[in-house]
PDB file of C-alpha atoms in Angstrom:
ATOM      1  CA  UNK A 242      22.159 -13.055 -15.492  1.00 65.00           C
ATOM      2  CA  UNK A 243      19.548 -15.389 -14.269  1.00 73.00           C
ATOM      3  CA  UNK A 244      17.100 -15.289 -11.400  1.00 82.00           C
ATOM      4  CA  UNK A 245      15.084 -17.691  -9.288  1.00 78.00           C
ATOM      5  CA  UNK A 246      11.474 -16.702 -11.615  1.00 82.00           C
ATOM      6  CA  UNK A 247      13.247 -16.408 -14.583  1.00 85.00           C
ATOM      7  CA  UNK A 248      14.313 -20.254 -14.141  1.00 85.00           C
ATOM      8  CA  UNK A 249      10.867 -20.787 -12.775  1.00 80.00           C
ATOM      9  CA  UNK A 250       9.109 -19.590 -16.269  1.00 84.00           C
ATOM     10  CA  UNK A 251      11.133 -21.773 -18.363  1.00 83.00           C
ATOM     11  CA  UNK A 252      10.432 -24.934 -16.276  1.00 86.00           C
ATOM     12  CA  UNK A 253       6.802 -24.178 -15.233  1.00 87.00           C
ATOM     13  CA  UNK A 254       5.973 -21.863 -17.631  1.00 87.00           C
ATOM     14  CA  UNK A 255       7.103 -20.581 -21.505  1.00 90.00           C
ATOM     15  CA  UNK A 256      10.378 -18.158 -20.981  1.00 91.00           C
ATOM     16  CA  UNK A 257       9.552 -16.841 -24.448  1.00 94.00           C
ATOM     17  CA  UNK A 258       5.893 -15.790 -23.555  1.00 95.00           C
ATOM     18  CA  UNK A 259       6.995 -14.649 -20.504  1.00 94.00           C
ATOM     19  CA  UNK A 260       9.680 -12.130 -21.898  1.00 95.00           C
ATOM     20  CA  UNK A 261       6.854 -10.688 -24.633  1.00 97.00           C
ATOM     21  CA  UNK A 262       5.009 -10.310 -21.272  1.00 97.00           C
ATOM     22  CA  UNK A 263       7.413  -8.319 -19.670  1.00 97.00           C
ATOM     23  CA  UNK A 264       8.279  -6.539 -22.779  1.00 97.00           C
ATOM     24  CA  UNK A 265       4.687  -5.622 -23.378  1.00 98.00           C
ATOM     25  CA  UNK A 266       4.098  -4.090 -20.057  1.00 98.00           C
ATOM     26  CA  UNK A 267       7.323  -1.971 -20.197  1.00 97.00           C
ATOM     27  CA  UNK A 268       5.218   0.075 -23.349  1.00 97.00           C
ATOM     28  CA  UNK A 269       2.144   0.265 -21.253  1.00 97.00           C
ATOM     29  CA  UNK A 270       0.901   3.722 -20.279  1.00 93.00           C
ATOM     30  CA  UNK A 271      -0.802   4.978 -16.587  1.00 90.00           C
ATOM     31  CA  UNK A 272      -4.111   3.399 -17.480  1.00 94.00           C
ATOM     32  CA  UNK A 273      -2.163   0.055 -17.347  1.00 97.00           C
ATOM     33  CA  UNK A 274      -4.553  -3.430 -15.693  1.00 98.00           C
ATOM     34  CA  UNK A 275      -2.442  -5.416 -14.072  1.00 98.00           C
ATOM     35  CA  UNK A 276      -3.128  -8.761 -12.635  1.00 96.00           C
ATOM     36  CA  UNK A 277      -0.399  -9.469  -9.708  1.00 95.00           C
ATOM     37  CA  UNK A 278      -0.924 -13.446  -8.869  1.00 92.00           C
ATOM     38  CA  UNK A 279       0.526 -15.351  -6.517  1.00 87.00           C
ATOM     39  CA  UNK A 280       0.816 -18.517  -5.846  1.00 82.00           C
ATOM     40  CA  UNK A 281       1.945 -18.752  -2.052  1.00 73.00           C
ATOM     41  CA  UNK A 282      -0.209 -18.520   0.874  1.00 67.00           C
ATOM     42  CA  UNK A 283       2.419 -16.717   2.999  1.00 67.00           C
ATOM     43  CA  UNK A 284       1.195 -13.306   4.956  1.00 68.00           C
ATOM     44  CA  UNK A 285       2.702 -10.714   2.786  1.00 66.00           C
ATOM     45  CA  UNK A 286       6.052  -9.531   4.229  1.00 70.00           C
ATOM     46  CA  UNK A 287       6.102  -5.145   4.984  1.00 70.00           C
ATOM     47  CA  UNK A 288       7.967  -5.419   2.155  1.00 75.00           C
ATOM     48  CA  UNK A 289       6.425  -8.294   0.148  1.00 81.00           C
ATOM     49  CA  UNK A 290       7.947  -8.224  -3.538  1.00 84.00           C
ATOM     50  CA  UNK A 291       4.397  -9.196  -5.141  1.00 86.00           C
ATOM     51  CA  UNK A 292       2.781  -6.221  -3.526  1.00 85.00           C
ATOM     52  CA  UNK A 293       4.820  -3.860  -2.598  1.00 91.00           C
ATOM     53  CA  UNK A 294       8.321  -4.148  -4.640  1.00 94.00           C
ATOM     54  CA  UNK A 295       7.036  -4.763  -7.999  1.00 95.00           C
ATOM     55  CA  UNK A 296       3.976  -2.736  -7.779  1.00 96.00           C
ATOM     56  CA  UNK A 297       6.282   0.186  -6.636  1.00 95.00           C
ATOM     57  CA  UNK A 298       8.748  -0.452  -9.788  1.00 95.00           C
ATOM     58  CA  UNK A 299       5.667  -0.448 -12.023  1.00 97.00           C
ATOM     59  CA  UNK A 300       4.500   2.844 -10.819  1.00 96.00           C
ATOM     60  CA  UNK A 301       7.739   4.470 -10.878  1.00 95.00           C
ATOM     61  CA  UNK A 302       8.104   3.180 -14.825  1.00 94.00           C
ATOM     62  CA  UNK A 303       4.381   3.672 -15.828  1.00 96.00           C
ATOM     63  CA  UNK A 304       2.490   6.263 -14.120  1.00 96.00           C
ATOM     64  CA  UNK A 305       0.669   6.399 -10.592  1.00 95.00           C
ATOM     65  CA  UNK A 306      -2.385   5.841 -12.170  1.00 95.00           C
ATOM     66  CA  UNK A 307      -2.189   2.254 -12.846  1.00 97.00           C
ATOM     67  CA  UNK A 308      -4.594  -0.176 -11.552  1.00 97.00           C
ATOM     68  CA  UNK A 309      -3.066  -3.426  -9.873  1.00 97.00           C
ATOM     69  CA  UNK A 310      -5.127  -5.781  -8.817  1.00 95.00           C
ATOM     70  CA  UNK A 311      -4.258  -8.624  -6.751  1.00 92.00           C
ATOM     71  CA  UNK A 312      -5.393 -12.520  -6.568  1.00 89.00           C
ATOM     72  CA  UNK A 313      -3.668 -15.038  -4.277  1.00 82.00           C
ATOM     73  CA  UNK A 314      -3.226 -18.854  -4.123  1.00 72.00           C
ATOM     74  CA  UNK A 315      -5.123 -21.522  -5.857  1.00 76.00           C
ATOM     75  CA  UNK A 316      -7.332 -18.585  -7.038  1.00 74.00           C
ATOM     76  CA  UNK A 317      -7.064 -17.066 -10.065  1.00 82.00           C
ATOM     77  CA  UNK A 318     -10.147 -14.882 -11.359  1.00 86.00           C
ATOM     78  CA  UNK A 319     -12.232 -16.904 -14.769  1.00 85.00           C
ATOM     79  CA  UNK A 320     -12.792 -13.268 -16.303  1.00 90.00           C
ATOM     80  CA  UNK A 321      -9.106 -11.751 -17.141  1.00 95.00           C
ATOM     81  CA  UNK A 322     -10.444  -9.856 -20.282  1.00 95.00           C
ATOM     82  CA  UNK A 323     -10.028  -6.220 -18.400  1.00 94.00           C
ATOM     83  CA  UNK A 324      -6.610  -6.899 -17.512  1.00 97.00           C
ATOM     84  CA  UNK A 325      -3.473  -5.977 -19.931  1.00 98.00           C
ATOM     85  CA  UNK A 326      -1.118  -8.246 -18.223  1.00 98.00           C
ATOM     86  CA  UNK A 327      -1.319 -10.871 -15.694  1.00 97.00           C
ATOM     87  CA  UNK A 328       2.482 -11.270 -13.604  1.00 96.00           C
ATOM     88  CA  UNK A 329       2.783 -14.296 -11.718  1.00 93.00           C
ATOM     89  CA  UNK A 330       4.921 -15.128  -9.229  1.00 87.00           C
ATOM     90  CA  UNK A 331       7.808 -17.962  -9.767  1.00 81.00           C
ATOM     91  CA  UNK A 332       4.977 -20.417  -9.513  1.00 83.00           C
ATOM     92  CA  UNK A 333       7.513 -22.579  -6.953  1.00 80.00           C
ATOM     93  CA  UNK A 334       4.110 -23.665  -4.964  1.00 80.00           C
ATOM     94  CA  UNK A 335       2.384 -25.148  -8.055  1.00 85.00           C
ATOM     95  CA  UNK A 336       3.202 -27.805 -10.105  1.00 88.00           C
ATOM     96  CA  UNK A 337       3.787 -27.163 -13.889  1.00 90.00           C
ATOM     97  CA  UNK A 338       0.203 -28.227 -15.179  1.00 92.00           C
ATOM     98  CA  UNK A 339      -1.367 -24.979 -12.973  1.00 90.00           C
ATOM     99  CA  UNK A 340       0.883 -22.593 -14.760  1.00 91.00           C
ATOM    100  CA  UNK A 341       0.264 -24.220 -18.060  1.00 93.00           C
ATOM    101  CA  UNK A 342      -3.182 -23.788 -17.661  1.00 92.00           C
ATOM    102  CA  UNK A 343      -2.922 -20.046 -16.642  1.00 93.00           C
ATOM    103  CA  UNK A 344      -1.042 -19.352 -19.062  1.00 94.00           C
ATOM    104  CA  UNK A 345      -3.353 -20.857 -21.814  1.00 95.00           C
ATOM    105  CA  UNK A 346      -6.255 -19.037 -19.850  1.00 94.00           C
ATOM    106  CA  UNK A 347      -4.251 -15.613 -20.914  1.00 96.00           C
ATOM    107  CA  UNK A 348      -3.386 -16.609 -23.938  1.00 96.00           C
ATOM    108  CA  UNK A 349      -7.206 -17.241 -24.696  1.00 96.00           C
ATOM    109  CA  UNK A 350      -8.337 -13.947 -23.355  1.00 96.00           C
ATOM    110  CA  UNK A 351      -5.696 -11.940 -25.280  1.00 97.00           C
ATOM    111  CA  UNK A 352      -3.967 -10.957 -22.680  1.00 98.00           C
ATOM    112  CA  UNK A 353      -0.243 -10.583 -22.163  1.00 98.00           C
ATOM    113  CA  UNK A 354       1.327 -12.967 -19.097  1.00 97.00           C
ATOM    114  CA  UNK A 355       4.775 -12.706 -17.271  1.00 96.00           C
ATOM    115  CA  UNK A 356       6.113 -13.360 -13.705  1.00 93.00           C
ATOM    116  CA  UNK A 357       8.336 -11.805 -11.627  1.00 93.00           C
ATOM    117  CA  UNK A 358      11.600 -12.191 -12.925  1.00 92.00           C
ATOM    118  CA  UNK A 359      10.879 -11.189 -15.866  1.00 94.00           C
ATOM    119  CA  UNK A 360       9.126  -8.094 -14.643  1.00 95.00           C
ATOM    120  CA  UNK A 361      11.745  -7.251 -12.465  1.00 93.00           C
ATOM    121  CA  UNK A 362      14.930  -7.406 -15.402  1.00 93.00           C
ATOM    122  CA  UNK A 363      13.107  -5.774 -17.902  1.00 95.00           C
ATOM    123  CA  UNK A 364      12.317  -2.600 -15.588  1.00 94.00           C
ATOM    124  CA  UNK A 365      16.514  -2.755 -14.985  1.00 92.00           C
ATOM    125  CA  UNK A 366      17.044  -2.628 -18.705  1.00 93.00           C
ATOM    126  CA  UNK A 367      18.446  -6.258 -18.653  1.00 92.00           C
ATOM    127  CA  UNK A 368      15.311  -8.198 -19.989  1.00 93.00           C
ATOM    128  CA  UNK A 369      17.851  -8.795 -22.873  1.00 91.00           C
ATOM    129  CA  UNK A 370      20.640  -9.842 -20.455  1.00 90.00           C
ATOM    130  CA  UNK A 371      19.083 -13.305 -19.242  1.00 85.00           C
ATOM    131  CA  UNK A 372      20.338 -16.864 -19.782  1.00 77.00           C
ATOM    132  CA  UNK A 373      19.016 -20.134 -18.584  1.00 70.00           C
TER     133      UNK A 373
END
């Protein structure tokens, strides 16, 4: 079982990072931060799967009470301290370097990062399930 971000994190990004990511926010609680970044400029969609599928998945596994915050594009805030996990998008509009460096931002701060994919398979129950 494979998926367009989960291929995405292991050639932009670090699959295994990624799935302690998603792992780690499947144990958070309802006083959850979460960072939802994107990388496209696209108007969001009625149903847009950064802000409206995921975040809707998250709240159903976690609690109404969780804070998601939201940054889009190029832009991606310098102080990620407050957050508990940042989830990117498949990162298909930038080039590897930019998710490199956003994930070694993270990784700095202490904070746990992941994308969609990997969001998205371990709130199925099939985190476990994916292959390259």
């Amino acid at each position: 079982i494979t998926s367009f971000s989960i291929l995405f994190a292991r050639a932009k990004g670090d699959e295994e990072i990624m799935i302690e990511g998603a792992r780690h926010l499947m144990g958070l609680g309802e006083n959850a931060r979460i960072l939802m970044s994107e990388a496209c400029t696209h108007a969001p969609k009625e149903e847009d799967i950064g802000r409206v599928k995921i975040p809707r998945m998250l709240r159903k596994k976690l609690g109404d009470n969780i804070t998601i915050d939201f940054s889009r594009d190029i832009q991606f805030p310098e102080d990620i301290f407050d957050y508990d996990v940042v989830v990117m998008c498949g990162s298909c509009m930038f080039q590897r370097p930019v998710v490199q460096s956003r994930i070694e931002k993270a990784r700095e701060a202490g904070v746990h990062i992941t994308n969609y994919g990997m969001v998205i398979a371990a709130a199925k129950g099939i985190l476990d399930k994916i292959d390259f």
